[in-house]
Amino acid sequence: MNIFVCIKQVPDTETKITPNGDGTYIETTSIKWIMNPYDEFAVEQALLTKQANSGSTVTVVRVGGVKDTETLRTALAMGADDAILVEADDNLDSFMTAKALKGAIEKSGNSADVIFTGKQAIDDDCLQVPQLLAGMLNLPSVSVVVGCEEAGGKFTLKREIEGGTLEVYEVNSPAIIACNKGINTPRYASLPGIMKAKRKPLAKHSLADVGVADSDRRVKYSNFQLPPEKPPGKKFDAMDEANQASIVAEVVGLLRTEAKAI
Amino acid sequence: MVNFELSSEQKEITDMAMKFARNEMMPKANEYDESGKLPMEILTKAWELGLVNTCIPPEYGGTGFTTLDSMIITEALAYGCLGMNTTLMANDLALLPITIAGNDEQKKRFLTPFTESYKLASFCLTEPGHGSDAAGIKTTIKEDGDHYVINGQKMWITNAGYADLFVIYCTTDPELKHKGISCIVLDDKNVEGLEIGAKEKKMGHKSSDTRAVTFNNVRIPKENLLGKLGEGWNIAKQTLDHSRPMVAASAVGGAQCALDHAVKYAKERVQFGKPIAKHQAIQMMVADMAMKIESARLLVHKAAWQLDQGETNTLLASYAKAYGADMFMEVATDAVQIFGGYGYSNEYPVEKIMRDAKLIQIYEGTSQIQRLVIAKEIFSRS
Ligand SMILES: Cc1cc2nc3c(=O)[nH]c(=O)nc-3n(C[C@H](O)[C@H](O)[C@H](O)COP(=O)(O)OP(=O)(O)OC[C@H]3O[C@@H](n4cnc5c(N)ncnc54)[C@H](O)[C@@H]3O)c2cc1C
């Protein structure tokens, strides 16, 4: 099986974010990058699928900025066989990203039997790339997948819908599967894995190499701003028994007029 | 050329080891501190990921880390839990004499099993009557046919209750002091005459296993002797050149953890109408803590780098160990201070870290002994 995984590098959730100078994106120079957490599930699922199908290969593909390319190496250290980096800005829109992924997969010369992705990236939360990629490649896709079993090229997929109910899909390879938390427990990259990863192939392409032009941009970003600072909370003394009735009335009033919560 | 930047691979090792420390060790650190049990599951997982026995060379199944790599790993693991790290680090301490002085056959026989499953090992130097004065040890080694016979008692031996392998320092004649010391490997824990004492109850590092070990006419095949008779002192010294920076690395990890907790708390805790982080006295403390930690880290890295360059690092190893241990004790104490009364409670993490810090000033040569080593080097040069 030719297994592909699309991974994105996103700012660490603990990183302090600031808009960049012209407000077209965030300041990326001082950011610590991590693998998008949902993509870790995708890498793990790819490796599990490989383990169950001897002779399979796992190729990880990433489109984005070239600063700190550790994410791809982490995937290689976890056990992926080779990696493709499409060098581009970090603020591509979903359409360009999907088109670049398609180009990179096609350029690899291997036709994909399955493509795993995360269900969304935790930085821009667009939730579009797997579906766009499926459209461009004309493949079936299932998203928010929490259970994945494969036998003879047929995938049985569980996806969670409103209220915790599970939908079950059967999809024949090739297909795109976008993973959600709960599908598996991602393994750590072992230290021998990290040492081995540096000898694994990593191909680099430009956007032009994979057939993406500036004119493919559908969304232009501007005016990145920090959210306004939250005003400090108000405290009320619930232990003040003598005044409890009036305190409760005041809280309820403020919840109505100020917080507009009730 | 001077370069303080870690390689991209070393950064990945740091990230991975820190992730392990945060996700696997920290959540369980208090539980094992309270029960005093050996966290076998976590230790085994660390072994599976290649975080343990970093000193084993690749020819014998190891991963092929530099000394500096092993410092980075130790710093991260100590960040997760000092006690668990002591258990893991004691393995290196015991296996290093074999990597340093073992012949090819011994390395294969003793080291390879440690790459095939998770096992524990013990380094047996200290005795009830001889700690700092290690050259005065009284455990004896005598030839008897194709065996050596060992008699004596060891004290404070980490991992002893679980170890499959013991590296024992002993003497042909206590009068000879360091010239009489030899180093031999016992790889049969069921051998007749080996007595493992009860687990010591300690101030900190409670999940690590510390016991007395007694040898009553314990017979060990001659082919288990490392080097020749009388070469043990030299082997111990070379071992400590590697392991002392490692202990210092654990001090850096523990101190960094204490600082991170203190910074977070200082931003949350409000007194006199503002977070205590806005009070200058707290800021001064935090600045001092951060400076000391980074200084110790640089000493550790340089001491390790010297070994990787094939240079003698005895002086730097003692700088790192003494400075690292003392700075850790200071930083841990200040972290508790920043937490105020809450820092004194075991509901908050810095209480354990402060108890754990104390041991770093004691084992593998006390802070006083490191200063003696340093002074001796300085006066012998001038
Ligand atoms: C939890 C724990 C785990 C340990 N694990 C191991 C292990 O795995 N293997 C092992 O072999 N040992 C181990 N040790 C032993 C440890 O290395 C010794 O405790 C240490 O070397 C100090 O020896 P001591 O306890 O006999 O103290 P002493 O040597 O009696 O020292 C007492 C005090 O006197 C000071 N002092 C001694 N001599 C001098 C001097 N000449 N000048 C100035 N001050 C001096 C010391 O600094 C110290 O403050 C462990 C100890 C502990 C507590």
XYZ file of C-alpha atoms and ligand atoms in Angstrom:
697
model
C 0.000 0.000 0.000
C 1.161 3.532 -0.741
C 0.093 5.423 2.340
C 0.296 9.197 2.433
C -0.093 11.485 5.442
C -0.563 15.237 5.176
C 0.805 17.098 8.170
C 0.819 20.732 9.144
C 3.191 22.584 11.412
C 1.309 24.851 13.823
C 2.367 27.155 16.659
C 2.726 25.392 20.012
C -0.464 25.960 22.002
C 1.654 27.547 24.761
C 3.253 30.059 22.377
C 2.294 33.708 22.714
C 0.906 34.854 19.371
C 1.340 38.388 17.987
C 0.220 39.768 14.608
C 3.046 40.511 12.165
C 3.963 44.034 11.036
C 1.494 44.437 8.153
C -1.233 42.350 9.789
C -1.254 39.709 7.035
C -0.342 36.888 9.399
C 1.223 36.241 12.785
C 4.843 36.891 13.740
C 6.593 33.616 12.972
C 10.195 34.365 13.934
C 9.965 33.528 17.630
C 7.399 30.752 17.459
C 7.894 27.220 18.678
C 6.293 24.923 16.113
C 4.699 21.560 16.763
C 2.950 18.980 14.632
C -0.762 19.767 14.456
C -2.106 17.451 17.197
C -4.802 15.928 14.941
C -2.098 15.093 12.396
C -0.330 13.011 15.035
C -3.385 10.740 14.957
C -3.091 10.614 11.165
C 0.589 9.621 11.311
C -0.160 6.942 13.902
C -3.047 5.549 11.835
C -0.798 5.445 8.775
C 1.858 3.536 10.727
C -0.736 1.097 12.087
C -2.027 0.538 8.552
C 1.520 -0.052 7.356
C 2.152 -2.571 10.139
C -0.925 -4.531 9.076
C 0.098 -4.520 5.397
C 3.674 -5.661 4.942
C 5.527 -3.981 2.114
C 3.618 -0.726 2.551
C 5.310 2.655 2.664
C 4.310 5.773 4.536
C 5.096 9.133 2.936
C 4.517 12.330 4.902
C 3.781 15.534 3.016
C 3.893 19.029 4.380
C 3.221 22.374 2.703
C 4.438 25.498 4.438
C 7.238 27.654 5.797
C 10.717 26.211 5.944
C 11.639 27.480 9.403
C 11.997 24.549 11.814
C 11.203 21.595 9.601
C 11.223 19.373 12.679
C 7.637 18.237 12.201
C 8.512 16.168 9.143
C 11.524 14.696 10.884
C 9.363 13.827 13.881
C 7.026 11.884 11.588
C 10.045 10.100 10.075
C 11.322 9.348 13.581
C 7.918 7.885 14.485
C 8.375 5.468 11.590
C 7.350 7.080 8.280
C 9.577 6.063 5.356
C 10.055 9.283 3.444
C 8.971 12.888 3.440
C 8.052 15.615 0.982
C 8.269 19.299 1.822
C 6.620 21.874 -0.411
C 8.332 25.113 0.525
C 5.838 27.951 0.774
C 4.678 30.774 3.021
C 2.921 29.807 6.231
C -0.247 31.712 5.403
C -1.468 29.816 2.361
C -5.219 29.436 2.107
C -6.890 26.031 2.183
C -7.316 25.858 -1.601
C -3.639 26.487 -2.362
C -2.619 24.019 0.347
C -4.859 21.287 -1.023
C -3.668 21.930 -4.566
C -0.030 21.796 -3.454
C -0.648 18.527 -1.587
C -2.268 17.056 -4.681
C 0.689 18.167 -6.814
C 3.211 16.781 -4.358
C 1.482 13.402 -4.092
C 1.228 13.116 -7.880
C 4.840 14.192 -8.332
C 6.004 11.411 -5.981
C 5.218 8.935 -8.744
C 3.284 6.687 -6.367
C -0.473 6.603 -6.599
C -2.001 6.933 -3.162
C -3.950 3.961 -1.804
C -4.983 5.979 1.193
C -4.332 9.509 2.453
C -4.583 10.246 6.156
C -4.976 13.794 7.491
C -6.032 15.418 10.733
C -9.657 16.581 10.842
C -8.536 20.202 11.251
C -5.513 22.341 12.023
C -5.597 23.952 15.444
C -4.174 27.277 14.234
C -6.655 28.513 11.619
C -9.381 25.907 12.270
C -10.526 26.016 8.634
C -11.507 22.310 8.358
C -11.293 22.402 4.575
C -8.130 20.802 3.254
C -9.123 17.103 3.398
C -12.398 17.821 1.637
C -10.808 20.093 -0.997
C -8.084 17.533 -1.624
C -10.724 14.817 -2.013
C -12.538 16.984 -4.517
C -9.404 17.685 -6.515
C -8.327 14.034 -6.556
C -11.883 12.826 -7.024
C -11.632 10.464 -4.057
C -14.126 9.558 -1.344
C -13.391 11.186 1.991
C -14.602 10.711 5.541
C -13.808 13.200 8.280
C -13.868 13.323 12.088
C -12.981 9.639 12.098
C -12.652 8.022 15.538
C -12.376 4.395 14.465
C -10.545 2.910 11.483
C -10.218 -0.705 10.462
C -8.859 -1.981 7.202
C -9.125 -5.367 5.514
C -8.280 -6.125 1.911
C -8.276 -2.490 0.848
C -11.645 -1.772 2.411
C -11.798 0.703 5.289
C -14.518 0.551 7.934
C -14.659 3.994 9.482
C -16.515 5.349 12.467
C -17.295 9.014 12.746
C -18.852 10.830 15.614
C -21.907 12.986 15.048
C -23.953 15.231 17.298
C -24.813 13.641 20.642
C -22.084 11.030 20.523
C -23.826 8.773 18.001
C -21.490 6.928 15.639
C -21.913 6.710 11.886
C -20.192 3.789 10.195
C -18.844 4.069 6.648
C -17.308 1.491 4.391
C -14.937 3.001 1.876
C -12.813 1.297 -0.715
C -9.235 2.328 -1.235
C -8.161 4.844 -2.464
C -9.727 7.248 0.000
C -9.013 10.209 2.248
C -9.460 9.730 5.972
C -9.388 12.734 8.313
C -8.657 11.641 11.871
C -10.076 12.866 15.165
C -8.892 12.412 18.726
C -9.776 8.979 20.078
C -8.883 7.040 16.942
C -5.584 5.857 18.450
C -2.792 6.871 20.833
C 0.075 8.379 18.853
C 3.422 6.756 19.618
C 6.464 8.720 20.709
C 9.303 9.084 18.279
C 11.870 6.747 19.861
C 15.446 7.955 20.186
C 16.802 5.298 17.806
C 13.988 6.456 15.496
C 15.247 10.044 15.720
C 18.783 8.909 14.866
C 17.528 6.859 11.906
C 15.295 9.651 10.622
C 18.188 11.778 9.462
C 19.102 9.149 6.876
C 15.583 8.923 5.450
C 14.816 10.737 2.172
C 13.256 14.182 2.308
C 12.302 15.692 -1.067
C 11.840 19.448 -1.385
C 9.726 21.226 -3.972
C 8.650 24.789 -4.593
C 5.003 25.710 -5.052
C 5.662 26.098 -8.792
C 7.156 22.568 -8.909
C 3.820 21.167 -7.763
C 1.725 23.339 -10.068
C 0.547 26.072 -7.714
C 0.607 29.738 -8.762
C -0.213 32.984 -6.922
C -3.432 33.122 -8.891
C -4.613 30.011 -7.016
C -5.113 32.065 -3.895
C -8.794 32.276 -2.929
C -8.450 33.992 0.439
C -6.353 37.057 1.175
C -5.487 37.653 4.810
C -5.373 41.104 6.352
C -5.863 42.894 9.640
C -4.708 40.193 12.064
C -5.400 41.516 15.566
C -5.231 40.260 19.106
C -8.636 39.821 20.746
C -9.490 42.676 23.135
C -8.318 42.073 26.690
C -10.943 40.664 28.983
C -12.036 43.027 31.770
C -11.207 41.648 35.249
C -13.830 39.431 36.870
C -16.124 40.657 39.649
C -16.188 38.962 43.040
C -19.177 38.585 45.343
C -19.103 37.371 48.913
C -21.383 34.333 49.100
C -20.588 33.885 52.793
C -22.030 37.276 53.739
C -25.245 35.750 55.103
C -26.866 38.990 56.165
C -26.808 40.365 52.626
C -27.252 37.188 50.608
C -30.610 38.154 49.118
C -29.400 41.477 47.779
C -26.123 39.962 46.526
C -28.006 37.310 44.565
C -30.269 39.969 43.091
C -27.228 42.009 42.072
C -25.510 39.012 40.439
C -28.640 38.089 38.508
C -29.031 41.693 37.411
C -25.455 41.898 36.157
C -25.757 38.569 34.368
C -28.720 40.107 32.498
C -27.514 43.618 31.801
C -23.709 43.380 31.680
C -22.761 39.811 30.786
C -25.991 39.314 28.798
C -25.695 35.639 29.765
C -29.331 35.155 30.835
C 34.977 27.811 16.784
C 32.425 28.145 19.547
C 28.867 27.047 18.956
C 26.218 26.965 21.665
C 23.447 25.832 19.329
C 22.169 22.281 19.736
C 21.912 20.294 16.507
C 18.444 19.838 15.042
C 18.644 16.215 16.121
C 19.476 17.235 19.684
C 16.517 19.617 19.669
C 14.300 16.744 18.609
C 15.735 14.567 21.367
C 14.958 17.367 23.843
C 11.397 17.738 22.582
C 10.766 14.029 22.686
C 12.289 13.532 26.152
C 10.430 16.573 27.520
C 7.187 15.259 26.086
C 7.835 11.969 27.850
C 8.673 13.792 31.083
C 5.504 15.913 30.915
C 3.061 13.227 29.792
C 4.357 10.094 31.496
C 6.468 11.109 34.497
C 5.057 14.345 35.955
C 1.455 13.149 36.323
C 2.657 10.137 38.365
C 5.573 11.715 40.263
C 3.632 12.446 43.461
C 1.885 9.103 43.537
C 5.200 7.208 43.450
C 6.805 9.649 45.860
C 4.081 8.805 48.347
C 3.980 5.045 47.806
C 7.761 4.717 47.455
C 7.164 2.031 44.830
C 9.393 1.568 41.816
C 7.430 2.849 38.772
C 8.295 -0.173 36.642
C 5.793 0.628 33.903
C 7.127 4.144 33.325
C 10.750 3.030 33.531
C 10.135 0.252 31.028
C 8.428 2.677 28.669
C 11.424 5.004 28.929
C 13.675 2.082 28.085
C 11.526 1.132 25.076
C 11.913 4.648 23.716
C 15.688 4.537 24.069
C 15.944 7.013 26.951
C 17.859 4.628 29.219
C 21.451 3.271 29.204
C 22.586 6.009 26.844
C 26.237 5.089 27.498
C 26.064 1.742 25.675
C 28.028 1.992 22.391
C 26.286 1.036 19.127
C 28.579 -1.994 18.649
C 26.834 -3.575 21.625
C 23.298 -2.608 20.689
C 23.229 0.964 22.022
C 22.009 3.959 20.081
C 25.305 5.791 19.763
C 24.741 8.940 21.749
C 27.408 11.496 22.506
C 28.005 12.447 26.127
C 26.281 15.749 25.420
C 23.204 13.904 24.104
C 22.982 11.950 27.348
C 23.086 15.216 29.337
C 20.173 16.603 27.356
C 18.161 13.461 27.993
C 18.960 13.455 31.712
C 17.958 17.105 32.078
C 14.560 16.328 30.564
C 13.954 13.197 32.621
C 14.896 14.987 35.849
C 12.434 17.720 34.876
C 9.797 14.970 34.922
C 10.798 13.403 38.274
C 14.103 13.378 40.123
C 13.379 10.069 41.825
C 12.565 8.202 38.628
C 15.605 9.781 37.016
C 17.843 8.497 39.805
C 16.714 4.954 39.047
C 17.451 5.435 35.352
C 20.739 7.273 35.904
C 22.047 4.606 38.303
C 22.059 2.199 35.354
C 24.494 4.412 33.476
C 26.633 4.719 36.582
C 26.843 0.920 36.781
C 27.324 0.285 33.069
C 29.936 3.003 32.490
C 32.777 1.056 34.203
C 32.059 -1.744 31.728
C 32.087 0.569 28.698
C 35.288 2.175 30.032
C 37.298 -0.849 31.130
C 35.574 -3.970 29.843
C 37.111 -6.082 27.072
C 35.093 -6.951 23.992
C 33.821 -10.242 25.405
C 32.756 -8.574 28.682
C 30.984 -5.739 26.890
C 29.035 -8.222 24.788
C 28.166 -10.387 27.764
C 27.240 -7.599 30.199
C 25.925 -4.742 28.043
C 23.919 -6.471 25.325
C 21.250 -7.906 27.692
C 20.510 -4.316 28.725
C 19.611 -3.497 25.119
C 17.265 -6.483 24.853
C 14.952 -5.783 27.775
C 14.680 -3.299 30.613
C 16.956 -4.358 33.455
C 18.372 -2.529 36.435
C 22.004 -2.346 37.524
C 23.802 -1.204 40.680
C 27.086 0.598 41.244
C 28.516 -0.558 44.589
C 31.224 1.730 45.924
C 30.033 3.344 49.186
C 30.351 1.418 52.464
C 28.936 2.107 55.937
C 32.315 3.375 57.118
C 33.566 4.820 53.834
C 31.594 7.355 51.816
C 33.589 10.392 50.811
C 36.743 8.514 51.730
C 36.111 5.902 49.065
C 39.761 4.945 48.745
C 39.518 3.468 52.224
C 36.924 0.809 51.372
C 37.178 -2.486 53.245
C 35.305 -4.931 51.014
C 37.922 -7.512 50.066
C 38.670 -9.493 46.925
C 40.722 -12.722 47.140
C 41.792 -15.209 44.468
C 40.571 -18.767 44.812
C 41.250 -20.999 41.804
C 39.359 -19.675 38.806
C 37.197 -17.437 41.006
C 37.488 -14.335 43.122
C 35.864 -14.303 46.554
C 34.247 -11.071 47.773
C 33.579 -10.167 51.414
C 32.231 -6.939 52.834
C 29.287 -4.555 53.053
C 28.098 -1.783 50.758
C 25.700 0.995 51.747
C 23.219 3.268 49.923
C 23.191 1.153 46.792
C 20.637 2.450 44.292
C 18.565 -0.193 42.428
C 19.923 -2.991 44.655
C 16.555 -4.674 45.253
C 15.884 -5.049 41.535
C 19.333 -5.251 39.976
C 20.421 -8.038 37.637
C 23.992 -6.767 37.587
C 26.252 -5.328 40.291
C 29.523 -3.520 39.670
C 31.529 -3.954 42.874
C 34.542 -2.021 44.084
C 36.734 -4.003 46.435
C 40.322 -4.145 47.628
C 43.094 -6.725 47.787
C 44.413 -4.896 50.873
C 42.767 -1.876 52.553
C 46.241 -0.641 53.574
C 47.052 -0.043 49.904
C 44.213 2.543 49.726
C 43.397 3.514 46.110
C 46.235 1.361 44.720
C 44.573 -1.791 46.066
C 41.123 -1.220 44.579
C 39.632 -3.459 41.896
C 36.333 -3.467 40.027
C 34.419 -6.652 39.315
C 31.021 -7.446 37.795
C 28.507 -9.755 39.458
C 25.903 -10.799 36.909
C 24.222 -13.541 38.933
C 21.838 -12.069 41.495
C 21.087 -15.519 42.899
C 24.707 -16.239 43.796
C 25.278 -17.700 47.249
C 26.279 -15.176 49.921
C 24.672 -12.110 48.327
C 22.418 -10.373 50.846
C 20.229 -7.428 49.890
C 19.072 -5.268 52.814
C 15.742 -3.580 53.449
C 14.747 -0.537 51.431
C 15.949 2.703 53.061
C 13.312 5.295 53.983
C 14.489 8.553 52.473
C 13.722 12.296 52.473
C 13.319 12.381 48.705
C 13.823 10.314 45.542
C 11.482 7.961 47.337
C 10.515 5.882 44.330
C 14.169 4.965 43.784
C 15.343 1.797 45.499
C 18.247 2.238 47.942
C 19.623 -0.611 50.088
C 22.634 -2.066 51.846
C 24.294 -4.972 50.025
C 26.384 -7.577 51.863
C 28.808 -10.052 50.316
C 29.534 -13.184 52.369
C 32.124 -15.233 50.483
C 30.493 -14.372 47.158
C 32.319 -16.236 44.366
C 32.629 -14.527 41.006
C 34.365 -16.055 37.951
C 37.733 -14.468 37.233
C 36.679 -13.418 33.743
C 34.315 -10.865 35.362
C 37.144 -8.643 36.608
C 37.261 -5.310 34.756
C 40.835 -4.495 33.755
C 43.472 -5.876 36.111
C 43.601 -6.153 39.897
C 44.395 -2.722 41.333
C 42.948 -0.769 38.389
C 39.591 -0.133 40.067
C 40.336 3.368 41.320
C 41.162 4.581 37.861
C 38.004 3.016 36.474
C 35.929 4.717 39.194
C 37.533 8.091 38.440
C 36.814 7.821 34.724
C 33.252 6.741 35.495
C 32.711 9.790 37.692
C 34.092 12.093 34.973
C 31.063 11.031 32.942
C 28.478 10.574 35.657
C 29.088 13.760 37.648
C 28.082 16.041 34.762
C 25.066 13.780 34.378
C 24.074 14.336 38.010
C 24.587 18.049 37.393
C 22.311 17.783 34.342
C 19.639 16.329 36.611
C 20.088 19.360 38.883
C 19.513 21.649 35.898
C 16.358 19.763 34.938
C 14.984 19.793 38.472
C 15.782 23.475 38.936
C 14.224 24.406 35.597
C 11.067 22.589 36.631
C 11.007 24.448 39.975
C 11.484 27.783 38.198
C 8.762 27.069 35.645
C 6.317 26.218 38.442
C 7.319 29.356 40.375
C 6.927 31.664 37.365
C 3.496 30.289 36.597
C 2.399 30.627 40.203
C 3.795 34.160 40.536
C 1.636 35.280 37.623
C -1.493 33.813 39.218
C -1.064 34.613 42.902
C -2.410 38.048 43.819
C -1.276 39.882 46.961
C -1.590 43.606 47.714
C -3.820 43.962 44.683
C -1.463 42.619 42.039
C 0.078 39.353 40.925
C 3.180 38.703 43.051
C 5.124 38.578 39.762
C 4.667 42.366 39.694
C 6.445 42.744 43.044
C 10.070 43.521 42.413
C 11.380 41.273 45.187
C 9.867 38.269 43.411
C 11.268 39.444 40.073
C 14.785 39.613 41.562
C 14.475 36.076 42.862
C 13.234 34.769 39.535
C 16.057 36.528 37.666
C 18.658 35.014 40.001
C 17.152 31.557 39.633
C 17.193 31.775 35.837
C 20.825 33.002 35.745
C 22.016 30.211 38.004
C 20.221 27.536 36.004
C 21.690 28.699 32.712
C 25.197 28.908 34.215
C 24.941 25.350 35.495
C 23.616 24.171 32.141
C 26.592 25.706 30.352
C 29.000 23.986 32.774
C 27.270 20.668 32.167
C 27.437 21.066 28.412
C 31.098 22.055 28.498
C 32.052 19.169 30.797
C 30.268 16.773 28.434
C 31.703 18.393 25.334
C 35.239 17.972 26.718
C 34.655 14.229 27.093
C 33.283 14.057 23.558
C 36.475 15.779 22.379
C 38.530 13.107 24.115
C 39.848 15.586 26.676
C 40.156 15.119 30.433
C 37.224 16.851 32.103
C 37.754 16.108 35.798
C 37.880 19.786 36.740
C 34.820 20.774 34.693
C 32.939 17.710 35.920
C 33.453 18.849 39.510
C 32.603 22.464 38.680
C 29.351 21.255 37.123
C 28.502 18.841 39.938
C 29.230 21.245 42.817
C 27.762 24.332 41.212
C 24.804 22.456 39.746
C 23.872 20.745 43.023
C 24.230 23.888 45.147
C 22.341 26.026 42.652
C 19.543 23.432 42.535
C 19.187 23.527 46.329
C 19.040 27.336 46.249
C 16.615 27.484 43.340
C 14.342 24.844 44.881
C 14.328 26.727 48.196
C 13.466 29.977 46.414
C 10.714 28.259 44.447
C 9.137 27.158 47.729
C 9.559 30.748 48.987
C 7.685 32.125 45.972
C 4.836 29.706 46.655
C 4.717 30.849 50.303
C 2.725 28.541 52.571
C 1.418 26.630 49.571
C 5.005 25.761 48.664
C 5.330 23.948 51.967
C 2.388 21.695 51.177
C 2.699 18.519 49.152
C -0.396 19.648 47.242
C 2.031 21.765 45.219
C 4.954 20.332 43.251
C 7.839 22.425 44.623
C 7.756 20.756 48.044
C 8.881 17.452 46.529
C 11.445 19.154 44.318
C 13.060 20.798 47.347
C 13.341 17.440 49.126
C 14.726 15.861 45.975
C 17.282 18.636 45.469
C 19.101 17.824 48.706
C 20.339 14.449 47.522
C 22.106 15.985 44.527
C 24.516 17.721 46.929
C 25.311 14.350 48.531
C 25.606 11.440 46.105
C 28.421 10.898 43.608
C 30.703 13.043 45.721
C 29.332 15.664 48.107
C 29.588 19.356 47.288
C 32.512 19.533 49.722
C 34.353 16.692 48.017
C 33.895 18.375 44.604
C 35.555 21.488 46.033
C 38.437 19.367 47.318
C 38.871 17.930 43.816
C 38.781 21.421 42.319
C 41.241 22.883 44.817
C 43.611 19.963 44.345
C 43.582 20.482 40.564
C 44.160 24.202 40.939
C 47.074 23.878 43.385
C 48.675 21.059 41.458
C 48.758 23.282 38.381
C 50.143 26.400 39.983
C 19.830 8.047 48.131
C 21.267 7.713 47.967
C 21.664 6.926 46.900
C 23.003 6.562 46.756
N 23.361 5.726 45.731
C 24.635 5.213 45.712
C 24.987 4.190 44.786
O 24.176 3.773 43.946
N 26.232 3.689 44.836
C 27.167 4.119 45.740
O 28.273 3.611 45.735
N 26.855 5.104 46.632
C 25.611 5.646 46.644
N 25.281 6.622 47.565
C 26.282 7.029 48.544
C 26.776 8.445 48.375
O 27.621 8.542 47.269
C 27.465 8.843 49.699
O 26.462 9.023 50.651
C 28.303 10.067 49.559
O 29.439 9.806 48.796
C 28.736 10.634 50.930
O 29.253 9.653 51.759
P 28.729 9.494 53.262
O 27.281 9.399 53.196
O 29.459 8.377 53.862
O 29.103 10.828 53.969
P 30.511 11.212 54.657
O 31.616 10.883 53.745
O 30.528 10.637 56.022
O 30.376 12.776 54.735
C 29.686 13.445 55.785
C 29.927 14.945 55.627
O 31.310 15.240 55.777
C 31.805 15.915 54.639
N 33.176 15.504 54.404
C 33.685 14.244 54.335
N 34.993 14.286 54.095
C 35.341 15.571 54.000
C 36.563 16.263 53.770
N 37.696 15.614 53.549
N 36.532 17.614 53.747
C 35.398 18.287 53.942
N 34.216 17.696 54.153
C 34.191 16.354 54.193
C 30.882 15.522 53.515
O 30.883 16.479 52.470
C 29.550 15.459 54.249
O 29.041 16.743 54.352
C 23.959 7.031 47.693
C 23.554 7.853 48.736
C 22.230 8.184 48.900
C 21.844 9.030 50.056
